[in-house]
Coordinates of C-alpha atoms in Angstrom, one line a residue:
Chain A
M13 CA 72.9 69.1 69.7
T14 CA 71.5 67.2 66.6
T15 CA 68.3 67.9 65.4
R16 CA 66.0 64.9 64.5
Y17 CA 63.3 64.9 62.4
S18 CA 60.1 62.4 62.2
F19 CA 56.9 62.3 60.8
G20 CA 53.9 62.0 63.2
G21 CA 51.7 60.2 60.8
D22 CA 50.3 61.8 57.9
E23 CA 49.5 65.4 59.3
H24 CA 52.6 66.3 61.6
I25 CA 56.3 66.5 61.7
F26 CA 57.8 66.2 65.1
V27 CA 61.3 68.1 65.4
E28 CA 63.5 67.1 68.5
C29 CA 66.5 69.9 68.9
D30 CA 68.2 68.1 71.7
E31 CA 67.4 65.0 73.8
E32 CA 68.2 66.8 76.7
M33 CA 66.8 70.0 78.1
S34 CA 68.4 73.3 77.8
L35 CA 67.6 76.8 77.1
E36 CA 69.8 76.5 74.1
A37 CA 67.5 73.8 72.8
F38 CA 64.5 75.6 73.8
F39 CA 66.0 78.9 71.7
K40 CA 66.8 76.8 68.7
G41 CA 63.4 75.6 68.5
L42 CA 62.0 78.9 68.9
S43 CA 63.8 80.6 66.3
I44 CA 63.0 77.8 63.9
T45 CA 59.3 77.9 64.6
N46 CA 59.8 82.0 64.3
A47 CA 61.1 81.5 60.9
L48 CA 58.4 79.1 59.8
R49 CA 55.9 81.3 61.0
E50 CA 57.3 84.3 59.0
A51 CA 57.7 82.2 55.9
Q52 CA 53.9 81.4 55.7
I53 CA 54.3 78.3 54.0
R54 CA 51.0 77.2 52.8
G55 CA 49.7 74.1 54.1
V56 CA 51.1 74.8 57.5
T57 CA 48.2 74.6 60.1
E58 CA 49.8 74.9 63.4
I59 CA 53.0 75.5 64.8
C60 CA 53.6 74.4 68.6
P61 CA 56.8 75.0 70.5
A62 CA 57.9 72.9 73.2
N63 CA 60.5 72.5 75.8
A64 CA 63.4 71.0 73.5
S65 CA 61.2 70.1 70.5
F66 CA 58.6 71.5 68.6
Q67 CA 55.8 70.0 66.5
V68 CA 54.3 71.2 63.1
R69 CA 50.9 70.2 61.9
F70 CA 50.3 70.7 57.9
D71 CA 47.7 69.6 55.3
P72 CA 49.0 67.1 52.9
D73 CA 46.3 67.7 50.4
V74 CA 48.1 71.2 50.3
I75 CA 51.5 70.3 50.8
A76 CA 53.3 66.9 50.3
P77 CA 54.9 65.6 53.5
E78 CA 58.2 65.2 51.6
D79 CA 58.5 68.8 50.6
M80 CA 57.1 70.1 54.0
M81 CA 59.8 68.1 55.7
R82 CA 62.5 69.9 52.9
E83 CA 61.3 73.2 53.7
L84 CA 61.5 72.9 57.6
K85 CA 65.0 71.6 57.1
A86 CA 65.9 74.2 55.1
L87 CA 64.7 76.4 57.8
E88 CA 66.8 75.2 60.4
A89 CA 70.2 76.7 58.7
V90 CA 68.5 80.2 58.6
A91 CA 67.3 80.1 62.0
Q92 CA 70.7 79.4 63.2
S93 CA 71.9 82.5 62.3
A94 CA 69.2 84.4 64.4
P95 CA 70.5 85.9 67.6
A96 CA 69.0 84.3 70.7
T97 CA 67.3 87.4 72.3
L98 CA 63.6 87.8 73.0
D99 CA 61.4 91.0 73.9
T100 CA 59.1 89.6 76.6
R101 CA 57.7 90.0 79.9
I102 CA 58.4 89.3 83.6
I103 CA 55.1 88.1 85.4
E104 CA 54.9 87.7 89.1
V105 CA 53.1 84.8 90.8
P106 CA 52.0 84.8 94.2
V107 CA 52.6 81.4 95.8
F108 CA 51.2 79.9 99.0
Y109 CA 53.6 77.3 99.5
N110 CA 53.0 74.4 101.7
D111 CA 49.1 74.9 101.7
P112 CA 46.4 72.9 103.1
W113 CA 44.9 72.0 99.9
T114 CA 47.7 70.5 97.9
H115 CA 48.8 68.9 101.2
E116 CA 45.4 67.0 101.6
T117 CA 45.5 65.9 98.0
G118 CA 49.0 64.7 98.5
Q119 CA 48.3 62.6 101.5
R120 CA 45.0 61.0 99.7
F121 CA 47.4 59.6 97.0
R122 CA 50.0 58.7 99.5
E123 CA 50.4 55.2 98.3
R124 CA 51.5 56.4 94.7
H125 CA 54.3 58.3 96.1
Q126 CA 57.8 57.4 96.4
D127 CA 58.2 58.6 100.2
P128 CA 54.7 57.8 101.8
T129 CA 55.9 58.9 105.0
S130 CA 56.8 62.6 103.9
T131 CA 55.0 65.2 102.0
D132 CA 56.1 66.1 98.6
I133 CA 58.2 69.6 99.6
E134 CA 59.7 68.0 102.6
Y135 CA 60.6 65.0 100.0
T136 CA 62.0 67.1 97.1
A137 CA 63.7 69.3 99.5
R138 CA 65.6 66.2 101.1
I139 CA 66.6 64.7 97.5
N140 CA 68.0 68.1 96.4
G141 CA 70.0 68.7 99.5
L142 CA 67.9 71.8 100.5
D143 CA 67.3 72.9 104.2
G144 CA 63.8 71.6 105.0
I145 CA 60.9 73.8 103.7
D146 CA 62.3 77.3 104.4
G147 CA 65.1 76.3 102.6
F148 CA 63.0 75.0 99.6
I149 CA 61.0 77.8 99.0
A150 CA 64.4 80.3 99.3
A151 CA 65.8 78.0 96.4
H152 CA 62.6 78.0 94.4
S153 CA 61.4 81.4 94.7
G154 CA 65.1 83.1 94.5
A155 CA 65.9 82.4 90.8
P156 CA 63.2 83.5 87.6
W157 CA 61.9 80.7 85.8
F158 CA 61.2 80.5 81.6
V159 CA 58.1 79.4 80.3
S160 CA 59.5 77.0 77.7
M161 CA 56.1 75.3 76.8
V162 CA 52.2 75.5 77.4
G163 CA 50.0 73.0 77.0
F164 CA 48.9 69.4 78.0
V165 CA 46.2 70.9 79.1
A166 CA 44.5 74.4 78.2
G167 CA 46.9 77.0 79.2
L168 CA 49.0 75.2 81.5
P169 CA 52.7 76.5 81.6
F170 CA 56.1 74.3 81.9
L171 CA 58.8 76.5 83.4
Y172 CA 62.5 76.1 83.5
Q173 CA 64.5 77.1 86.3
M174 CA 67.1 80.1 85.2
T175 CA 69.9 78.9 86.8
D176 CA 72.8 76.6 86.3
R177 CA 72.4 73.0 86.2
S178 CA 73.9 72.3 89.3
R179 CA 71.3 74.3 91.4
Q180 CA 68.4 73.3 89.2
I181 CA 65.4 71.7 91.6
Q182 CA 64.7 68.3 90.3
S183 CA 62.1 65.5 91.2
P184 CA 60.5 62.3 90.0
K185 CA 56.8 62.1 89.0
Y186 CA 54.9 60.3 91.4
L187 CA 55.2 56.4 90.8
R188 CA 51.7 56.3 89.5
P189 CA 49.6 59.5 88.3
R190 CA 46.9 61.0 91.1
T191 CA 43.2 60.9 89.6
D192 CA 43.1 64.6 91.4
T193 CA 45.1 67.9 91.7
P194 CA 43.5 71.0 93.0
R195 CA 43.3 73.7 90.4
L196 CA 46.2 76.5 90.2
T197 CA 48.7 73.8 92.0
V198 CA 52.1 74.7 91.6
G199 CA 53.8 71.2 90.5
H200 CA 57.3 69.8 89.5
G201 CA 58.3 66.9 87.6
G202 CA 61.7 66.1 85.9
C203 CA 63.4 69.6 85.8
F204 CA 59.8 71.2 85.0
A205 CA 57.8 73.4 87.3
C206 CA 54.2 73.8 86.3
I207 CA 50.9 75.4 87.2
Y208 CA 47.7 73.2 86.9
S209 CA 45.3 75.6 85.2
V210 CA 42.3 73.3 85.6
R211 CA 41.6 70.6 88.5
G212 CA 42.2 67.4 87.1
A213 CA 44.9 64.0 87.0
G214 CA 48.3 64.8 87.6
G215 CA 51.7 63.3 88.1
Y216 CA 53.8 66.2 89.3
Q217 CA 54.9 66.7 93.1
M218 CA 53.1 69.5 94.7
F219 CA 54.6 72.3 96.4
G220 CA 51.9 74.9 96.8
I221 CA 49.2 76.8 95.2
T222 CA 48.6 80.3 93.8
P223 CA 45.4 82.4 93.9
M224 CA 46.0 84.0 90.6
P225 CA 43.7 82.2 87.8
I226 CA 45.7 81.5 84.4
Y227 CA 43.0 80.2 82.4
D228 CA 39.3 81.4 82.3
P229 CA 37.3 79.9 79.3
A230 CA 34.4 82.3 80.3
Q231 CA 36.8 85.3 80.2
Q232 CA 35.8 87.4 83.1
T233 CA 39.1 88.0 84.8
P234 CA 39.9 91.1 83.8
Y235 CA 43.4 90.2 82.7
L236 CA 42.1 87.3 80.9
R237 CA 39.1 89.4 78.9
D238 CA 41.5 89.5 75.6
F239 CA 42.5 86.1 75.9
M240 CA 41.6 83.2 77.8
C241 CA 45.1 81.9 78.5
L242 CA 47.8 84.0 80.2
F243 CA 51.0 82.5 79.4
K244 CA 52.7 81.8 76.0
P245 CA 56.4 80.6 75.6
G246 CA 59.0 82.8 76.4
D247 CA 57.2 84.8 79.2
I248 CA 59.5 84.7 82.3
V249 CA 57.8 84.0 86.2
K250 CA 58.9 85.1 89.5
W251 CA 57.5 83.3 92.0
K252 CA 56.6 85.2 95.1
P253 CA 56.1 83.5 98.5
I254 CA 52.9 84.6 100.2
D255 CA 51.1 83.4 103.4
R256 CA 47.4 82.3 103.9
A257 CA 46.3 85.7 105.1
E258 CA 47.8 87.1 101.9
Y259 CA 46.2 84.1 99.8
D260 CA 42.8 84.5 101.2
H261 CA 43.1 88.3 100.5
T262 CA 44.4 87.6 96.8
V263 CA 41.2 85.1 96.3
A264 CA 38.7 87.7 97.7
E265 CA 40.2 90.2 95.3
V266 CA 40.2 87.6 92.2
D267 CA 36.6 86.9 92.8
A268 CA 35.6 90.7 93.4
G269 CA 37.1 91.2 89.7
R270 CA 39.6 93.9 91.2
W271 CA 43.1 92.0 91.1
M272 CA 45.7 92.3 88.5
P273 CA 49.1 90.6 88.2
R274 CA 52.2 92.5 88.3
I275 CA 53.8 92.1 84.8
A276 CA 56.8 94.2 83.3
P277 CA 58.1 94.2 79.9
V278 CA 61.9 92.9 79.9
T279 CA 64.6 91.6 77.2
F280 CA 66.4 88.4 77.5
S281 CA 69.4 87.9 75.6
L282 CA 70.7 84.0 75.8
A283 CA 74.4 85.2 75.6
E284 CA 74.1 87.6 78.4
F285 CA 72.3 84.9 80.4
Q286 CA 75.0 82.5 79.9
A287 CA 77.8 84.8 80.5
D288 CA 75.9 86.1 83.9
I289 CA 73.4 84.2 85.2
D290 CA 72.8 85.8 88.4
G291 CA 73.6 89.2 87.1
T292 CA 70.7 88.6 84.4
N293 CA 68.2 87.1 86.9
A294 CA 68.9 90.4 89.0
R295 CA 68.3 92.7 86.0
V296 CA 65.4 90.8 84.9
M297 CA 63.6 90.6 88.4
E298 CA 64.3 94.3 88.9
A299 CA 61.7 95.0 86.0
L300 CA 59.0 94.2 88.5
N301 CA 59.9 96.9 90.6
G302 CA 59.8 99.4 87.4
H303 CA 63.7 99.5 86.4
Chain B
M11 CA 13.1 76.2 68.4
V12 CA 14.6 74.2 71.6
I13 CA 15.3 70.5 72.3
N14 CA 14.5 69.6 75.8
V15 CA 16.9 67.3 77.4
V16 CA 14.8 64.8 79.3
K17 CA 17.5 62.2 79.8
P18 CA 21.4 63.2 79.0
G19 CA 22.7 59.8 78.3
L20 CA 26.0 58.4 79.3
S21 CA 28.0 61.1 78.1
T22 CA 26.5 63.2 75.3
T23 CA 28.4 66.3 73.8
V24 CA 27.7 68.9 71.4
Q25 CA 30.6 68.2 68.4
D26 CA 31.2 69.6 65.2
L27 CA 34.5 69.5 63.1
G28 CA 36.5 71.1 65.8
R29 CA 38.6 74.1 66.5
P30 CA 42.4 73.7 65.3
G31 CA 44.7 76.2 65.6
Y32 CA 45.1 76.0 69.3
Y33 CA 47.0 73.2 70.2
H34 CA 49.9 75.1 71.1
I35 CA 48.5 76.4 74.2
G36 CA 47.1 73.3 75.1
I37 CA 43.7 73.6 73.7
P38 CA 42.9 70.6 71.7
T39 CA 41.1 70.5 68.0
S40 CA 38.0 68.4 69.9
G41 CA 35.1 67.7 67.3
G42 CA 33.2 64.5 66.8
M43 CA 35.5 61.5 67.1
D44 CA 34.1 59.9 64.0
M45 CA 34.1 62.9 61.7
L46 CA 32.9 60.8 58.9
S47 CA 29.6 59.6 60.5
L48 CA 29.0 63.0 61.9
A49 CA 29.4 64.6 58.2
A50 CA 27.0 61.8 57.0
A51 CA 24.4 62.6 59.7
N52 CA 24.6 66.4 59.0
L53 CA 24.3 65.7 55.0
A54 CA 21.2 63.3 55.9
V55 CA 19.2 66.4 57.2
G56 CA 20.2 68.8 54.7
N57 CA 23.0 70.6 57.1
P58 CA 26.5 71.7 55.9
A59 CA 28.9 68.8 56.9
G60 CA 30.1 70.8 59.9
A61 CA 27.1 71.7 61.6
A62 CA 27.2 71.0 65.5
V63 CA 25.7 67.3 66.2
L64 CA 25.1 65.8 69.3
E65 CA 27.7 63.0 69.9
A66 CA 26.4 60.3 72.2
V67 CA 28.6 57.3 73.7
F68 CA 27.4 54.0 74.3
M69 CA 24.0 55.3 75.3
G70 CA 21.4 57.6 73.8
P71 CA 19.7 60.6 75.2
E72 CA 15.7 61.1 75.2
L73 CA 15.2 64.7 73.9
E74 CA 11.7 66.0 73.6
F75 CA 11.1 68.4 70.5
T76 CA 9.3 71.7 70.6
A77 CA 8.9 72.1 66.9
D78 CA 8.5 69.9 63.8
A79 CA 12.4 68.9 62.8
V80 CA 14.1 66.4 60.5
V81 CA 16.7 64.3 62.4
A82 CA 19.4 61.3 61.1
V83 CA 21.4 59.0 63.3
T84 CA 24.7 57.5 62.3
G85 CA 27.8 56.0 63.3
A86 CA 27.1 53.2 66.3
D87 CA 24.2 51.2 65.8
L88 CA 22.0 52.8 68.6
P89 CA 18.4 52.2 67.3
P90 CA 16.7 55.8 67.5
K91 CA 13.1 55.8 68.5
V92 CA 10.3 58.7 67.7
N93 CA 7.8 58.0 70.4
G94 CA 8.8 54.6 71.0
V95 CA 8.5 53.8 67.2
E96 CA 11.8 52.5 65.8
Q97 CA 13.5 54.6 63.0
P98 CA 16.5 53.5 60.7
G99 CA 19.9 54.3 61.4
W100 CA 22.1 56.3 58.7
E101 CA 18.8 57.7 57.2
S102 CA 16.9 61.0 58.1
F103 CA 13.4 60.9 59.5
P104 CA 11.1 63.4 61.2
V105 CA 10.3 64.4 64.6
K106 CA 7.2 66.1 65.3
K107 CA 6.4 69.0 67.9
G108 CA 6.1 67.5 71.1
Q109 CA 7.4 64.0 70.0
V110 CA 10.4 62.3 72.1
L111 CA 13.2 61.4 70.4
S112 CA 14.9 58.2 72.3
F113 CA 17.2 55.1 71.7
G114 CA 17.4 51.4 72.2
F115 CA 20.2 49.5 73.4
L116 CA 23.8 49.7 71.7
K117 CA 24.4 47.1 69.2
A118 CA 27.3 47.9 67.7
G119 CA 30.1 50.6 67.6
A120 CA 30.6 53.3 70.1
R121 CA 29.1 56.7 69.3
A122 CA 26.1 57.6 67.8
Y123 CA 26.0 61.2 65.9
I124 CA 22.6 62.8 66.3
A125 CA 21.9 65.4 63.6
V126 CA 19.0 67.9 63.6
S127 CA 18.4 70.0 60.8
G128 CA 19.4 73.3 61.7
G129 CA 22.2 72.4 63.6
I130 CA 22.7 72.4 67.5
D131 CA 23.1 76.3 68.0
V132 CA 25.4 76.9 70.9
P133 CA 27.6 79.9 71.1
V134 CA 30.8 79.7 68.7
V135 CA 33.8 79.8 71.0
L136 CA 37.4 80.1 69.3
G137 CA 35.7 79.2 66.0
S138 CA 33.7 76.1 67.0
R139 CA 31.1 74.8 68.8
S140 CA 32.5 71.8 69.9
T141 CA 33.0 70.8 73.5
Y142 CA 36.1 70.3 75.4
T143 CA 35.2 68.9 78.8
L144 CA 38.5 69.3 80.2
G145 CA 38.7 72.8 79.7
A146 CA 35.1 73.4 80.3
L147 CA 35.1 75.2 77.0
G148 CA 32.6 75.4 74.0
G149 CA 29.6 73.2 73.4
F150 CA 26.9 73.3 75.9
H151 CA 28.4 75.4 78.9
G152 CA 31.5 73.1 78.3
R153 CA 30.2 70.3 79.8
K154 CA 28.1 66.9 78.6
L155 CA 24.5 67.2 78.8
Q156 CA 22.5 66.8 81.7
A157 CA 18.5 66.3 82.2
G158 CA 16.8 69.5 82.2
D159 CA 19.0 71.1 79.6
V160 CA 17.6 73.3 76.9
L161 CA 19.6 73.0 73.6
P162 CA 19.0 75.7 70.9
V163 CA 18.5 74.5 67.0
G164 CA 19.1 76.7 64.2
A165 CA 16.8 76.9 61.5
G166 CA 17.1 74.3 59.0
A167 CA 14.6 72.5 56.1
G168 CA 15.9 69.0 56.0
K169 CA 13.9 66.3 54.2
A170 CA 13.2 62.7 55.3
G171 CA 13.9 59.4 53.8
R172 CA 17.4 60.5 52.6
S173 CA 19.5 57.6 53.1
V174 CA 23.5 57.1 53.4
P175 CA 24.4 54.2 51.3
A176 CA 25.3 51.0 52.8
A177 CA 28.5 50.9 51.0
L178 CA 29.9 54.1 52.4
R179 CA 28.8 53.4 56.2
R180 CA 32.7 53.1 57.2
M181 CA 32.9 51.1 60.5
P182 CA 35.9 49.1 62.1
G183 CA 35.9 45.2 61.7
S184 CA 36.9 42.7 64.3
P185 CA 39.6 43.0 65.4
A186 CA 40.0 46.7 64.1
E187 CA 43.0 47.4 62.1
L188 CA 44.7 50.6 63.0
R189 CA 47.2 51.7 60.3
M190 CA 50.4 53.1 62.1
L191 CA 53.1 55.1 60.8
P192 CA 56.1 54.4 63.1
G193 CA 58.4 56.9 64.1
L194 CA 59.0 59.8 66.7
Y195 CA 60.5 57.7 69.7
W196 CA 60.4 54.5 67.9
H197 CA 64.2 53.8 68.3
R198 CA 63.5 53.8 72.1
I199 CA 62.4 50.1 72.1
T200 CA 64.2 46.8 70.8
E201 CA 63.6 45.3 67.1
A202 CA 61.8 42.4 69.1
A203 CA 59.7 44.7 71.0
G204 CA 58.7 46.5 67.8
K205 CA 57.7 43.3 65.9
G206 CA 55.6 42.1 68.9
F207 CA 54.0 45.2 69.1
F208 CA 52.7 44.6 65.5
E209 CA 52.2 40.9 66.2
D210 CA 50.1 41.2 69.3
T211 CA 46.4 41.3 69.4
W212 CA 45.5 44.3 71.6
K213 CA 42.2 45.1 73.3
V214 CA 40.7 48.2 74.6
A215 CA 41.0 49.2 78.1
P216 CA 37.9 50.5 80.1
E217 CA 39.9 53.9 79.9
A218 CA 39.2 55.1 76.7
D219 CA 37.5 58.3 76.1
R220 CA 37.7 61.6 73.8
I221 CA 41.3 62.4 75.5
G222 CA 42.6 58.8 74.5
Y223 CA 42.2 55.0 73.9
R224 CA 44.2 52.8 75.9
F225 CA 44.7 49.2 75.1
K226 CA 46.0 46.0 77.1
A227 CA 46.5 42.5 76.5
G228 CA 49.7 42.8 74.5
H229 CA 53.4 42.2 75.5
P230 CA 55.4 44.9 77.7
L231 CA 58.0 46.8 75.4
E232 CA 61.5 46.3 76.3
F233 CA 63.5 49.5 76.0
V234 CA 67.2 50.3 74.4
P235 CA 69.1 50.8 77.6
R236 CA 70.3 54.4 77.9
E237 CA 71.1 56.8 80.3
Q238 CA 68.3 59.2 80.8
P239 CA 68.6 62.7 79.3
F240 CA 68.8 65.8 81.5
G241 CA 65.1 67.0 82.7
A242 CA 63.3 63.5 81.2
G243 CA 62.8 61.6 84.0
S244 CA 63.9 58.4 85.3
D245 CA 61.5 55.9 83.6
P246 CA 63.0 54.5 80.4
S247 CA 59.7 55.5 78.8
N248 CA 60.3 59.3 79.9
I249 CA 61.5 61.8 77.4
V250 CA 61.8 65.7 77.8
D251 CA 58.1 66.8 78.0
A252 CA 57.3 67.3 74.3
C253 CA 54.4 68.1 71.6
Y254 CA 52.0 64.9 71.1
P255 CA 50.3 64.6 67.9
Y256 CA 46.9 63.7 67.1
G257 CA 46.8 60.0 66.8
S258 CA 50.2 59.3 68.5
V259 CA 50.7 56.2 70.1
Q260 CA 52.5 56.7 73.9
V261 CA 53.2 53.7 75.9
P262 CA 53.8 54.8 79.8
G263 CA 56.2 52.3 81.6
G264 CA 56.3 50.3 78.0
T265 CA 53.3 48.4 79.2
E266 CA 49.7 49.9 77.7
P267 CA 49.6 52.1 74.9
I268 CA 47.2 55.1 74.3
V269 CA 46.5 56.7 71.3
L270 CA 45.5 60.1 71.6
H271 CA 42.4 61.7 70.2
R272 CA 40.5 64.8 69.3
D273 CA 40.6 65.8 73.2
A274 CA 44.4 65.1 73.4
V275 CA 46.6 66.4 75.9
S276 CA 48.7 68.5 73.7
G277 CA 52.1 67.3 75.3
G278 CA 53.7 65.6 78.2
G279 CA 56.9 63.3 79.2
Y280 CA 56.0 60.1 77.6
F281 CA 57.7 58.2 74.5
M282 CA 55.7 57.9 71.4
L283 CA 56.3 54.8 68.9
G284 CA 54.2 56.2 65.7
T285 CA 51.0 58.1 64.8
V286 CA 48.0 56.3 63.8
V287 CA 47.0 57.5 60.2
S288 CA 44.5 60.5 60.0
A289 CA 42.1 58.2 58.0
D290 CA 41.4 55.7 60.9
M291 CA 41.2 57.9 63.5
D292 CA 37.4 57.9 62.9
L293 CA 37.2 54.2 63.5
I294 CA 38.8 54.6 67.1
G295 CA 35.7 56.8 67.8
Q296 CA 33.7 53.7 67.2
L297 CA 35.4 51.1 69.6
Q298 CA 34.2 49.2 72.5
P299 CA 35.9 48.5 75.5
H300 CA 37.6 44.6 75.2
M301 CA 37.3 44.8 71.3
P302 CA 40.2 43.0 69.5
T303 CA 42.6 45.6 68.0
R304 CA 45.5 45.5 65.9
F305 CA 48.1 48.1 64.7
V306 CA 49.0 47.8 61.1
K307 CA 52.4 49.2 60.0
V308 CA 52.2 51.3 56.7
T309 CA 54.5 53.8 54.9
M310 CA 53.6 57.4 54.4
E311 CA 52.6 56.3 50.8
Q312 CA 49.9 54.0 52.1
A313 CA 49.0 56.3 54.9
L314 CA 48.1 59.2 52.0
Q315 CA 46.5 56.4 50.1
A316 CA 44.6 55.8 53.1
R317 CA 43.6 59.5 53.2
H318 CA 42.7 59.7 49.8
D319 CA 40.4 56.6 50.0
R320 CA 38.6 58.4 53.3
K321 CA 38.3 61.4 51.4
A322 CA 36.5 59.1 48.4
V323 CA 34.0 58.0 50.7
L324 CA 33.1 61.3 52.1
D325 CA 32.7 62.5 48.4
G326 CA 30.4 59.6 47.9
I327 CA 28.1 60.4 50.8
T328 CA 28.0 64.1 49.6
S329 CA 27.1 63.2 46.3
A330 CA 24.5 60.5 47.4
L331 CA 22.9 62.8 49.6
A332 CA 23.3 65.8 47.4

């Protein structure tokens, strides 16, 4: 895992922890960005963690780019000795898989898809060797997912499946991006899941929809009153398959301002996860039941 | 006082100097695309440089004033008119209670900045009044203006007849030249493709907005072959989704470069060739579709010099209007 540094113009430094995605690369970025935040270097204006990389924005009128680069490289060594553990939280996200709205949108943009005769969920199940839609839902919702980046648009989480690489669901993006995606679509591209926080363009496969708002600029949703975006990097997500009746009920409860997501505090250790993936996942998901 | 929006123009939004600090959760800085012109308009009407103004693209709005005010229009050459009488650009002029500010046809540039003494007084959201349309955040109800909107304006006392010296009105030439520092994933394309990228004259594509500017008519880029890394996706232009710097130049499929601007998507899975220097971001906001454009390779030292030169222009405007 070689760290690569590059200037993004005169205001950014881009740091690639690894070319390929892994939880190890994510944690390396997380520990360096944490060390950078604590170092409180004058001139640093924004720190943006991503999947296997991160970005620092700085004011070159305050700190010279070469000095900023030197400070950052010095932190890499410090950060590597930090233990890869997180005090975080697990959030249960209800998903109505194979719903009519993403299905309709998928059909509208079918000529932009790898397999125009199929649906996104059937196609992805097939190329991942899963047993149809039910097999896909079991695989998708069976293991928790790690929020490895928040961005693209406001509050959109990128999620990385917490399982060994051979069991990770992978799918290509649409051949050409759609110009429309329903708000709160659960999507997938490469090895990443996402939740579209707003309606708009998108290139990820569409598997379902959640009734749970994750971005509210008006801050009226009870659990988004403190801040308009729900997710932050390091959060863990458990998908909960729901049917149409539960979806409709949840939407009504959300609209009435009565619905709250299930969230529980949890600790995560990369070493524990590497030693026992299924055991760690079981413990993490059990936290939602108050254990 | 308030301003009544009679006609909204094509896409008129409230903007100031932006809301930095939330890019890590996908909320971009927003703010005027041409911040130099935005600051000049404010200073001409006696506002602080970062007061909220209207940014009008290609076509001006029609605005009815309910009290006396002083107005200045900078940036694109979009001739302002008060009750049909043409007014100078880059210079403050009075608008009386009951008068209507409208605009003639666009002659040059792309975005005009309309400053009103006192500033547009929409609520401050996350430290800024700028509109982020994609996230329905800030500005006037998080969207572009519509007919019938009523815009609040703060208290101000500007003077008419204050003009920005002609030498300090910075607009792109033809072809437009955008200075760019190569980097990020520059190594993904071949040496010949890299050379061709800077030699080609590109044209602004119709898909050019506050999120990003797309360019076409150059040669497709040839990639250095590699086995795609895990998680990146199968196209050679794909990377593991990463942050996108403001001004970064991504080239999906290796065909049409996109320069991300103030409403940038904060990250994604396309490789980037480098980044347009901070000093030239203003110029992008003044490019019309089909405008010939060249990317000019610079070093960090040249990028910092350009930044210094831009600051000198802003300082010049500030002292000329003090």
